[in-house]
Amino acid sequence: MEFFSAHHIDKTFSSLQALTDVTLSVEKGSIFGLLGPNGAGKTTLIRIINQITAPDKGELFLEGHKLKASDVEKIGYLPEERGLYKKMKIGEQAIYLSRLKGLSHSEAVQNLTYWFRKFEILPWWDKKVEELSKGMQQKVQFITTVVHKPSLLIFDEPFSGFDPINANLIKQEVLKLREDGATIIFSTHNMGSVEELCDHIALINKSKKIVDGPTEKIREAYKSNIFKITYQGDMDKVTGALKEYRILKHSEDREVKHLTVQFTNGSTNNELIQALIPVARIISFEEAIPSMNDVFIKAVESSNNN
Amino acid sequence: MNKSFLILKREYLTRVKKKSFIITTLLVPFFMAGIIMIPVWLAMRGDKEERDIAVYDESGLFLGELGQEGYTKYTFIPEDLYRELKNNIRNNSYYALLYVPANIYTTNTATLTSDKQVPFELIEEIESRLSRFIENDKRQKVIEETRVPDLEERLAATRTRVQLNSVKVTDTGEEKKSNSFVAFGASYIMGFIIYFFVFMYGSMVMRSVMEEKKNRIVEVIVSSVKPVQLMFGKIVGTALVGLTQVAIWVIIGLVAVTILQGFFSPEQAQQMGQSIMESQQQINPAASQAAAQEGSQNQLLEIIEMIGNLNLPLILFTFVFYFLGGYLLYSSLLGAVGAAVDNDEDSQQMVFPITFPLILSIIILFPIARNPEGSIAFWASMVPLTSPVAMLARIPYDVPPWELLLSMALLVITTGGAIWAAAKIYRIGILMYGKKVNLKELIKWLRYKN
């Protein structure tokens, strides 16, 4: 079921085209990866979703109705450029930010106490932000993003500033929020976490959406006839038998050898196996799925060349 | 609207709870009181040090005429002792040595020798004693020569001082006593108060905007509220801080006056006034004491009457109007600057052109208060960037209604325009980092849609 969608969004800043006819659809309860190089227009799109800026053209829908001003209370946004009032106590500050999202004072205190306890920062409630470590400040920021139980969450580089342990803690919380029914838009340059978390991605380059679809399907689509083979046998003989293929990697690991090979002609898997059978005993044979990193680079480069 | 109130509340509370706010709010009244009270206290206290002065009187005029005078004691000594003491100035019990030459009658000079820095007051006192004595002596001689026994009284009767009672005829033909001095004081003080508050609290808005931008908290906040709401919450919250400060000062002032009235009964106050006057009269014994006192009391009553004759409701109304107008105009412009720049250095460059008219208005405040009908006064009170100070300085002198209305209308229109422009610059500027903005850039922002 569609939870959020953007239709034909255009945005121009005087001479700069920030978004050109961008259309997105985010399924309820999914994690949607919004990817793209720096300056592609991701932040502009996120700001439009948060109604910080208005699009020149296009429409946005949340839960089937047109996005309206009061919807900001259903959205939780953790911007990439984030901070807190340095001289304000964190508890007081968290209450203030929660109340701006529409919570009453008592609801805010109740929800915040839950989260502060969970993240083990309750003893810091009355400390000023400047007395806190960066990691702790990031935790406070994460809490203020989710405290009002938003149904749409937007995280822009949520893991920056966290050590691996706390990054993992946040990752688990993000997954738990999805389990509880929240829909998440997730923007990052960390492709590892995209593979791990995102159900669906869209890639924006130079103001245009160039790739859009379920993560697995996109990786499938970016397969480039590369196969990984493990075998036992003589390496030179194997190399000789595969003259018509492009060998990308060939290595020896005690008894077994690893081979990464790419089809350059229109041959099939069977033909490759037939060429190998006389010279090697095949242990495993699988097609390599490209990493998100490879997909990203390939998609952006090919779009830049067009 | 509820959210604007949350912002306003935070802006207000964080400022009011700040140590610097509490300290300035409490200390300024004491500081002001100190400035007023210390000179009074010093005058009351006077110079109470006992001093012994050795006098060598070559003229022989003063022998037996001077002795213990107030706290100063005059001891007459012969010439040889004088020379001895003078050669050994550091080691003697006298505070100073006074040498009165034989020809003091014609030269009008005497010499005071001391190894210390002799206070100005003491010198004045000795001078006045010697002068008075010689003057009396000369006068006596003139009376003897002319043989007019009541010459002194007759001369004293010729002393004349003309006082001008300026009366102002109002439109209704009513006559009111006006006093340029009172109007001048009122206009100067009000112009200055407006300047001070607009400057101080306008800059506070700017710093607060810059802080939010620098902290990077602003994007979180504008995802919950509209930038315009944030800006208004800030401007209004800060204005309330200013009003709180004024209110506290007024309360402290009233409490202080009440306490002082309790401490000093009217008689004591009169005594205090008398002792101050006496000390002045020692030096200027010309006018008779009673007359002077009566005169000063009448003057005080007159000043009170003249303050009453100022159009107080009009002054109060225009004060609030121009205070709010000026504050809104400058704080929205300064808020826009705070949003447009990334660091303090850039802000300084942009703040100066904006605050220049305000500084100019305080510079021309004096000429305006002196000549409130002149062309400087007229134009300065029309131009909205200077009118909050300049028009207020003219108000005590009664400004033609059309001028006042025109000035107010111009201020309202300009402030409206400034708020519109500031809101546009603000909403773009707060999310713009790492870009050095210039005027051209700002004008471009004004053209952006939404």
Short mmCIF file of N, CA and C in Angstrom, two decimals, chain B residues 214-359:
data_model
loop_
_atom_site.label_atom_id
_atom_site.label_comp_id
_atom_site.label_asym_id
_atom_site.label_seq_id
_atom_site.Cartn_x
_atom_site.Cartn_y
_atom_site.Cartn_z
N LYS B 214 24.08 28.81 13.28
CA LYS B 214 25.40 28.26 13.56
C LYS B 214 25.27 26.89 14.23
N ASN B 215 24.33 26.77 15.15
CA ASN B 215 24.11 25.50 15.85
C ASN B 215 23.52 24.43 14.96
N ARG B 216 23.01 24.82 13.82
CA ARG B 216 22.35 23.88 12.92
C ARG B 216 21.06 23.32 13.51
N ILE B 217 20.46 24.06 14.44
CA ILE B 217 19.21 23.54 15.00
C ILE B 217 18.04 24.02 14.16
N VAL B 218 18.32 25.03 13.34
CA VAL B 218 17.22 25.71 12.68
C VAL B 218 16.43 24.81 11.74
N GLU B 219 17.14 23.86 11.09
CA GLU B 219 16.42 23.00 10.14
C GLU B 219 15.43 22.09 10.86
N VAL B 220 15.82 21.65 12.06
CA VAL B 220 14.90 20.83 12.86
C VAL B 220 13.65 21.65 13.20
N ILE B 221 13.87 22.90 13.58
CA ILE B 221 12.74 23.72 14.00
C ILE B 221 11.83 24.07 12.84
N VAL B 222 12.43 24.42 11.69
CA VAL B 222 11.54 24.79 10.58
C VAL B 222 10.86 23.58 9.96
N SER B 223 11.24 22.37 10.37
CA SER B 223 10.45 21.22 9.93
C SER B 223 9.20 21.08 10.79
N SER B 224 9.13 21.83 11.90
CA SER B 224 7.92 21.80 12.74
C SER B 224 7.10 23.07 12.60
N VAL B 225 7.76 24.21 12.41
CA VAL B 225 7.03 25.47 12.30
C VAL B 225 7.51 26.22 11.07
N LYS B 226 6.70 27.17 10.63
CA LYS B 226 7.09 27.99 9.48
C LYS B 226 8.20 28.95 9.92
N PRO B 227 9.15 29.21 9.00
CA PRO B 227 10.22 30.14 9.35
C PRO B 227 9.69 31.48 9.85
N VAL B 228 8.59 31.93 9.25
CA VAL B 228 8.03 33.22 9.66
C VAL B 228 7.57 33.17 11.11
N GLN B 229 6.99 32.04 11.50
CA GLN B 229 6.56 31.89 12.90
C GLN B 229 7.76 31.95 13.83
N LEU B 230 8.84 31.28 13.39
CA LEU B 230 10.06 31.28 14.21
C LEU B 230 10.57 32.71 14.37
N MET B 231 10.60 33.44 13.24
CA MET B 231 11.12 34.81 13.28
C MET B 231 10.25 35.68 14.18
N PHE B 232 8.93 35.53 14.05
CA PHE B 232 8.05 36.37 14.86
C PHE B 232 8.09 36.02 16.33
N GLY B 233 8.12 34.73 16.61
CA GLY B 233 8.24 34.32 18.01
C GLY B 233 9.46 34.95 18.63
N LYS B 234 10.52 34.97 17.86
CA LYS B 234 11.78 35.52 18.35
C LYS B 234 11.68 37.02 18.57
N ILE B 235 11.14 37.72 17.57
CA ILE B 235 11.09 39.18 17.67
C ILE B 235 10.17 39.61 18.81
N VAL B 236 9.00 38.99 18.90
CA VAL B 236 8.06 39.39 19.94
C VAL B 236 8.58 38.98 21.32
N GLY B 237 9.14 37.77 21.40
CA GLY B 237 9.69 37.30 22.68
C GLY B 237 10.75 38.25 23.19
N THR B 238 11.64 38.67 22.27
CA THR B 238 12.71 39.57 22.67
C THR B 238 12.16 40.93 23.09
N ALA B 239 11.12 41.40 22.38
CA ALA B 239 10.51 42.68 22.76
C ALA B 239 9.96 42.59 24.18
N LEU B 240 9.36 41.44 24.51
CA LEU B 240 8.82 41.28 25.86
C LEU B 240 9.93 41.29 26.90
N VAL B 241 11.09 40.75 26.53
CA VAL B 241 12.23 40.81 27.45
C VAL B 241 12.56 42.27 27.74
N GLY B 242 12.58 43.07 26.67
CA GLY B 242 12.87 44.49 26.83
C GLY B 242 11.86 45.16 27.75
N LEU B 243 10.57 44.85 27.52
CA LEU B 243 9.53 45.47 28.33
C LEU B 243 9.64 45.02 29.79
N THR B 244 10.01 43.74 29.97
CA THR B 244 10.20 43.24 31.34
C THR B 244 11.29 44.04 32.04
N GLN B 245 12.36 44.27 31.29
CA GLN B 245 13.47 45.01 31.88
C GLN B 245 13.02 46.41 32.31
N VAL B 246 12.30 47.07 31.41
CA VAL B 246 11.81 48.42 31.74
C VAL B 246 10.90 48.35 32.96
N ALA B 247 10.00 47.34 32.97
CA ALA B 247 9.05 47.23 34.08
C ALA B 247 9.80 47.04 35.40
N ILE B 248 10.83 46.20 35.38
CA ILE B 248 11.60 45.96 36.61
C ILE B 248 12.27 47.26 37.05
N TRP B 249 12.80 48.00 36.07
CA TRP B 249 13.45 49.26 36.42
C TRP B 249 12.47 50.25 37.03
N VAL B 250 11.27 50.30 36.45
CA VAL B 250 10.26 51.21 36.98
C VAL B 250 9.92 50.81 38.42
N ILE B 251 9.75 49.49 38.63
CA ILE B 251 9.39 49.03 39.98
C ILE B 251 10.51 49.35 40.97
N ILE B 252 11.75 49.04 40.57
CA ILE B 252 12.87 49.34 41.47
C ILE B 252 12.90 50.83 41.78
N GLY B 253 12.67 51.64 40.73
CA GLY B 253 12.68 53.09 40.92
C GLY B 253 11.63 53.53 41.93
N LEU B 254 10.39 52.99 41.77
CA LEU B 254 9.31 53.37 42.67
C LEU B 254 9.60 52.94 44.11
N VAL B 255 10.10 51.69 44.24
CA VAL B 255 10.43 51.19 45.58
C VAL B 255 11.50 52.06 46.21
N ALA B 256 12.52 52.40 45.41
CA ALA B 256 13.62 53.21 45.94
C ALA B 256 13.11 54.57 46.41
N VAL B 257 12.22 55.18 45.60
CA VAL B 257 11.69 56.49 45.97
C VAL B 257 10.91 56.39 47.27
N THR B 258 10.09 55.32 47.37
CA THR B 258 9.29 55.15 48.59
C THR B 258 10.20 54.99 49.80
N ILE B 259 11.22 54.15 49.65
CA ILE B 259 12.12 53.92 50.78
C ILE B 259 12.82 55.21 51.17
N LEU B 260 13.29 55.94 50.16
CA LEU B 260 14.00 57.18 50.45
C LEU B 260 13.09 58.18 51.16
N GLN B 261 11.83 58.22 50.71
CA GLN B 261 10.89 59.13 51.35
C GLN B 261 10.69 58.75 52.81
N GLY B 262 10.69 57.42 53.07
CA GLY B 262 10.56 56.96 54.44
C GLY B 262 11.76 57.37 55.28
N PHE B 263 12.92 57.28 54.70
CA PHE B 263 14.15 57.59 55.43
C PHE B 263 14.30 59.08 55.70
N PHE B 264 14.06 59.84 54.63
CA PHE B 264 14.26 61.27 54.76
C PHE B 264 12.91 61.97 54.85
N SER B 265 12.61 62.53 56.00
CA SER B 265 11.39 63.32 56.13
C SER B 265 11.58 64.60 55.32
N PRO B 266 10.48 65.29 54.99
CA PRO B 266 10.61 66.52 54.21
C PRO B 266 11.58 67.52 54.84
N GLU B 267 11.55 67.60 56.20
CA GLU B 267 12.45 68.57 56.85
C GLU B 267 13.90 68.22 56.57
N GLN B 268 14.15 66.87 56.64
CA GLN B 268 15.52 66.44 56.39
C GLN B 268 15.95 66.79 54.98
N ALA B 269 15.01 66.58 54.05
CA ALA B 269 15.31 66.88 52.66
C ALA B 269 15.64 68.37 52.50
N GLN B 270 14.85 69.17 53.23
CA GLN B 270 15.07 70.61 53.16
C GLN B 270 16.44 70.96 53.72
N GLN B 271 16.74 70.31 54.84
CA GLN B 271 18.04 70.54 55.48
C GLN B 271 19.16 70.20 54.50
N MET B 272 18.96 69.09 53.85
CA MET B 272 19.97 68.63 52.91
C MET B 272 20.19 69.68 51.84
N GLY B 273 19.04 70.18 51.31
CA GLY B 273 19.11 71.20 50.28
C GLY B 273 19.80 72.45 50.79
N GLN B 274 19.47 72.79 52.05
CA GLN B 274 20.05 73.99 52.64
C GLN B 274 21.56 73.87 52.77
N SER B 275 21.98 72.69 53.25
CA SER B 275 23.42 72.54 53.49
C SER B 275 24.18 72.61 52.17
N ILE B 276 23.53 72.11 51.11
CA ILE B 276 24.19 72.20 49.81
C ILE B 276 24.28 73.67 49.41
N MET B 277 23.17 74.38 49.62
CA MET B 277 23.13 75.78 49.22
C MET B 277 24.11 76.62 50.04
N GLU B 278 24.14 76.29 51.34
CA GLU B 278 25.06 77.04 52.21
C GLU B 278 26.48 76.94 51.71
N SER B 279 26.85 75.72 51.37
CA SER B 279 28.23 75.52 50.94
C SER B 279 28.49 76.32 49.68
N GLN B 280 27.42 76.50 48.87
CA GLN B 280 27.61 77.30 47.67
C GLN B 280 27.67 78.79 48.01
N GLN B 281 26.87 79.13 49.04
CA GLN B 281 26.80 80.54 49.37
C GLN B 281 28.07 81.06 50.03
N GLN B 282 28.78 80.14 50.67
CA GLN B 282 30.06 80.54 51.25
C GLN B 282 30.93 81.16 50.16
N ILE B 283 30.78 80.60 48.97
CA ILE B 283 31.61 81.08 47.88
C ILE B 283 30.95 82.27 47.18
N ASN B 284 29.62 82.20 47.02
CA ASN B 284 28.91 83.31 46.38
C ASN B 284 27.94 83.95 47.36
N PRO B 285 28.41 84.80 48.18
CA PRO B 285 27.53 85.33 49.21
C PRO B 285 26.61 86.44 48.71
N ALA B 286 26.54 86.61 47.42
CA ALA B 286 25.82 87.75 46.87
C ALA B 286 24.34 87.79 47.26
N ALA B 287 23.58 86.82 46.74
CA ALA B 287 22.14 86.86 46.97
C ALA B 287 21.81 86.46 48.39
N SER B 288 20.72 86.94 48.87
CA SER B 288 20.34 86.58 50.23
C SER B 288 19.79 85.16 50.23
N GLN B 289 20.11 84.45 51.30
CA GLN B 289 19.82 83.02 51.35
C GLN B 289 18.34 82.72 51.21
N ALA B 290 17.54 83.45 51.94
CA ALA B 290 16.11 83.18 51.95
C ALA B 290 15.52 83.32 50.55
N ALA B 291 15.93 84.37 49.88
CA ALA B 291 15.40 84.62 48.54
C ALA B 291 15.77 83.47 47.60
N ALA B 292 17.00 83.01 47.71
CA ALA B 292 17.46 81.94 46.83
C ALA B 292 16.64 80.69 47.04
N GLN B 293 16.39 80.41 48.33
CA GLN B 293 15.65 79.19 48.64
C GLN B 293 14.24 79.25 48.08
N GLU B 294 13.64 80.40 48.33
CA GLU B 294 12.27 80.58 47.84
C GLU B 294 12.23 80.41 46.32
N GLY B 295 13.21 81.05 45.66
CA GLY B 295 13.28 80.99 44.21
C GLY B 295 13.37 79.56 43.72
N SER B 296 14.24 78.78 44.35
CA SER B 296 14.44 77.43 43.86
C SER B 296 13.20 76.58 44.08
N GLN B 297 12.49 76.85 45.19
CA GLN B 297 11.27 76.09 45.43
C GLN B 297 10.22 76.43 44.38
N ASN B 298 10.12 77.71 44.09
CA ASN B 298 9.17 78.12 43.06
C ASN B 298 9.49 77.49 41.73
N GLN B 299 10.80 77.43 41.44
CA GLN B 299 11.23 76.86 40.17
C GLN B 299 10.80 75.40 40.08
N LEU B 300 10.98 74.67 41.19
CA LEU B 300 10.63 73.26 41.20
C LEU B 300 9.14 73.08 40.92
N LEU B 301 8.33 73.91 41.61
CA LEU B 301 6.88 73.84 41.39
C LEU B 301 6.54 74.13 39.95
N GLU B 302 7.25 75.13 39.40
CA GLU B 302 6.98 75.50 38.02
C GLU B 302 7.32 74.38 37.07
N ILE B 303 8.46 73.71 37.34
CA ILE B 303 8.87 72.61 36.46
C ILE B 303 7.82 71.51 36.50
N ILE B 304 7.34 71.22 37.72
CA ILE B 304 6.30 70.19 37.84
C ILE B 304 5.07 70.60 37.05
N GLU B 305 4.71 71.87 37.17
CA GLU B 305 3.55 72.36 36.43
C GLU B 305 3.76 72.22 34.92
N MET B 306 4.99 72.51 34.49
CA MET B 306 5.27 72.46 33.06
C MET B 306 5.29 71.04 32.53
N ILE B 307 5.79 70.11 33.37
CA ILE B 307 5.73 68.71 32.95
C ILE B 307 4.27 68.32 32.78
N GLY B 308 3.44 68.79 33.71
CA GLY B 308 2.00 68.52 33.62
C GLY B 308 1.40 69.12 32.36
N ASN B 309 1.96 70.24 31.92
CA ASN B 309 1.44 70.90 30.73
C ASN B 309 1.87 70.24 29.44
N LEU B 310 2.90 69.36 29.50
CA LEU B 310 3.26 68.60 28.31
C LEU B 310 2.08 67.70 28.00
N ASN B 311 1.93 67.37 26.72
CA ASN B 311 0.80 66.52 26.35
C ASN B 311 1.16 65.07 26.67
N LEU B 312 0.97 64.68 27.94
CA LEU B 312 1.45 63.36 28.36
C LEU B 312 0.80 62.19 27.63
N PRO B 313 -0.52 62.17 27.44
CA PRO B 313 -1.10 61.03 26.71
C PRO B 313 -0.50 60.90 25.31
N LEU B 314 -0.31 62.04 24.63
CA LEU B 314 0.27 62.00 23.29
C LEU B 314 1.70 61.46 23.35
N ILE B 315 2.46 61.94 24.33
CA ILE B 315 3.84 61.50 24.45
C ILE B 315 3.90 60.00 24.69
N LEU B 316 3.04 59.53 25.59
CA LEU B 316 3.03 58.11 25.91
C LEU B 316 2.66 57.29 24.69
N PHE B 317 1.61 57.73 23.99
CA PHE B 317 1.16 57.00 22.81
C PHE B 317 2.26 56.96 21.74
N THR B 318 2.84 58.12 21.45
CA THR B 318 3.86 58.14 20.39
C THR B 318 5.10 57.37 20.83
N PHE B 319 5.39 57.42 22.13
CA PHE B 319 6.56 56.66 22.60
C PHE B 319 6.37 55.18 22.30
N VAL B 320 5.21 54.64 22.69
CA VAL B 320 4.94 53.21 22.46
C VAL B 320 4.93 52.92 20.96
N PHE B 321 4.29 53.80 20.20
CA PHE B 321 4.18 53.58 18.76
C PHE B 321 5.56 53.56 18.09
N TYR B 322 6.35 54.57 18.36
CA TYR B 322 7.66 54.65 17.69
C TYR B 322 8.64 53.62 18.25
N PHE B 323 8.45 53.29 19.51
CA PHE B 323 9.29 52.24 20.09
C PHE B 323 9.02 50.93 19.36
N LEU B 324 7.74 50.56 19.24
CA LEU B 324 7.40 49.30 18.57
C LEU B 324 7.78 49.35 17.09
N GLY B 325 7.43 50.49 16.44
CA GLY B 325 7.75 50.61 15.02
C GLY B 325 9.25 50.50 14.77
N GLY B 326 10.02 51.25 15.54
CA GLY B 326 11.47 51.24 15.36
C GLY B 326 12.05 49.88 15.67
N TYR B 327 11.56 49.29 16.73
CA TYR B 327 12.08 47.97 17.10
C TYR B 327 11.76 46.94 16.04
N LEU B 328 10.50 46.92 15.56
CA LEU B 328 10.13 45.94 14.53
C LEU B 328 10.93 46.15 13.26
N LEU B 329 11.09 47.41 12.87
CA LEU B 329 11.83 47.72 11.65
C LEU B 329 13.28 47.23 11.76
N TYR B 330 13.95 47.65 12.83
CA TYR B 330 15.36 47.30 12.94
C TYR B 330 15.57 45.83 13.28
N SER B 331 14.73 45.26 14.14
CA SER B 331 14.97 43.87 14.51
C SER B 331 14.69 42.93 13.34
N SER B 332 13.71 43.29 12.47
CA SER B 332 13.49 42.40 11.34
C SER B 332 14.65 42.51 10.35
N LEU B 333 15.16 43.72 10.15
CA LEU B 333 16.30 43.86 9.25
C LEU B 333 17.53 43.15 9.81
N LEU B 334 17.77 43.34 11.10
CA LEU B 334 18.94 42.70 11.71
C LEU B 334 18.76 41.19 11.76
N GLY B 335 17.51 40.75 11.97
CA GLY B 335 17.24 39.31 11.94
C GLY B 335 17.57 38.72 10.57
N ALA B 336 17.22 39.47 9.51
CA ALA B 336 17.53 39.01 8.16
C ALA B 336 19.03 38.93 7.95
N VAL B 337 19.77 39.91 8.49
CA VAL B 337 21.23 39.86 8.38
C VAL B 337 21.76 38.62 9.09
N GLY B 338 21.24 38.38 10.28
CA GLY B 338 21.67 37.20 11.04
C GLY B 338 21.44 35.92 10.26
N ALA B 339 20.35 35.88 9.50
CA ALA B 339 20.04 34.68 8.73
C ALA B 339 20.93 34.57 7.50
N ALA B 340 21.31 35.71 6.94
CA ALA B 340 22.04 35.68 5.68
C ALA B 340 23.51 35.35 5.85
N VAL B 341 24.08 35.67 7.02
CA VAL B 341 25.53 35.49 7.16
C VAL B 341 25.85 34.21 7.92
N ASP B 342 27.11 33.79 7.77
CA ASP B 342 27.57 32.58 8.42
C ASP B 342 28.40 32.86 9.67
N ASN B 343 29.05 34.01 9.69
CA ASN B 343 29.94 34.27 10.82
C ASN B 343 29.88 35.73 11.24
N ASP B 344 30.47 36.01 12.40
CA ASP B 344 30.38 37.33 13.00
C ASP B 344 31.00 38.42 12.13
N GLU B 345 32.12 38.07 11.48
CA GLU B 345 32.80 39.11 10.69
C GLU B 345 31.90 39.61 9.56
N ASP B 346 31.27 38.67 8.86
CA ASP B 346 30.38 39.06 7.77
C ASP B 346 29.22 39.89 8.31
N SER B 347 28.75 39.52 9.50
CA SER B 347 27.59 40.24 10.03
C SER B 347 27.96 41.70 10.31
N GLN B 348 29.18 41.93 10.82
CA GLN B 348 29.59 43.30 11.12
C GLN B 348 29.52 44.18 9.88
N GLN B 349 29.96 43.61 8.75
CA GLN B 349 29.95 44.37 7.51
C GLN B 349 28.54 44.80 7.10
N MET B 350 27.57 43.91 7.37
CA MET B 350 26.21 44.22 6.93
C MET B 350 25.43 45.02 7.98
N VAL B 351 25.84 44.88 9.23
CA VAL B 351 25.11 45.56 10.30
C VAL B 351 25.34 47.07 10.21
N PHE B 352 26.55 47.45 9.89
CA PHE B 352 26.84 48.88 9.92
C PHE B 352 25.95 49.71 9.00
N PRO B 353 25.81 49.32 7.72
CA PRO B 353 24.93 50.12 6.86
C PRO B 353 23.51 50.20 7.39
N ILE B 354 23.05 49.15 8.05
CA ILE B 354 21.67 49.16 8.56
C ILE B 354 21.54 50.06 9.78
N THR B 355 22.50 49.96 10.69
CA THR B 355 22.37 50.72 11.93
C THR B 355 22.86 52.16 11.78
N PHE B 356 23.49 52.46 10.64
CA PHE B 356 24.02 53.81 10.47
C PHE B 356 22.96 54.90 10.67
N PRO B 357 21.76 54.76 10.04
CA PRO B 357 20.74 55.80 10.26
C PRO B 357 20.37 55.96 11.74
N LEU B 358 20.40 54.84 12.46
CA LEU B 358 20.05 54.90 13.88
C LEU B 358 21.11 55.69 14.65
N ILE B 359 22.37 55.41 14.32
CA ILE B 359 23.46 56.12 14.98
C ILE B 359 23.39 57.60 14.60
#
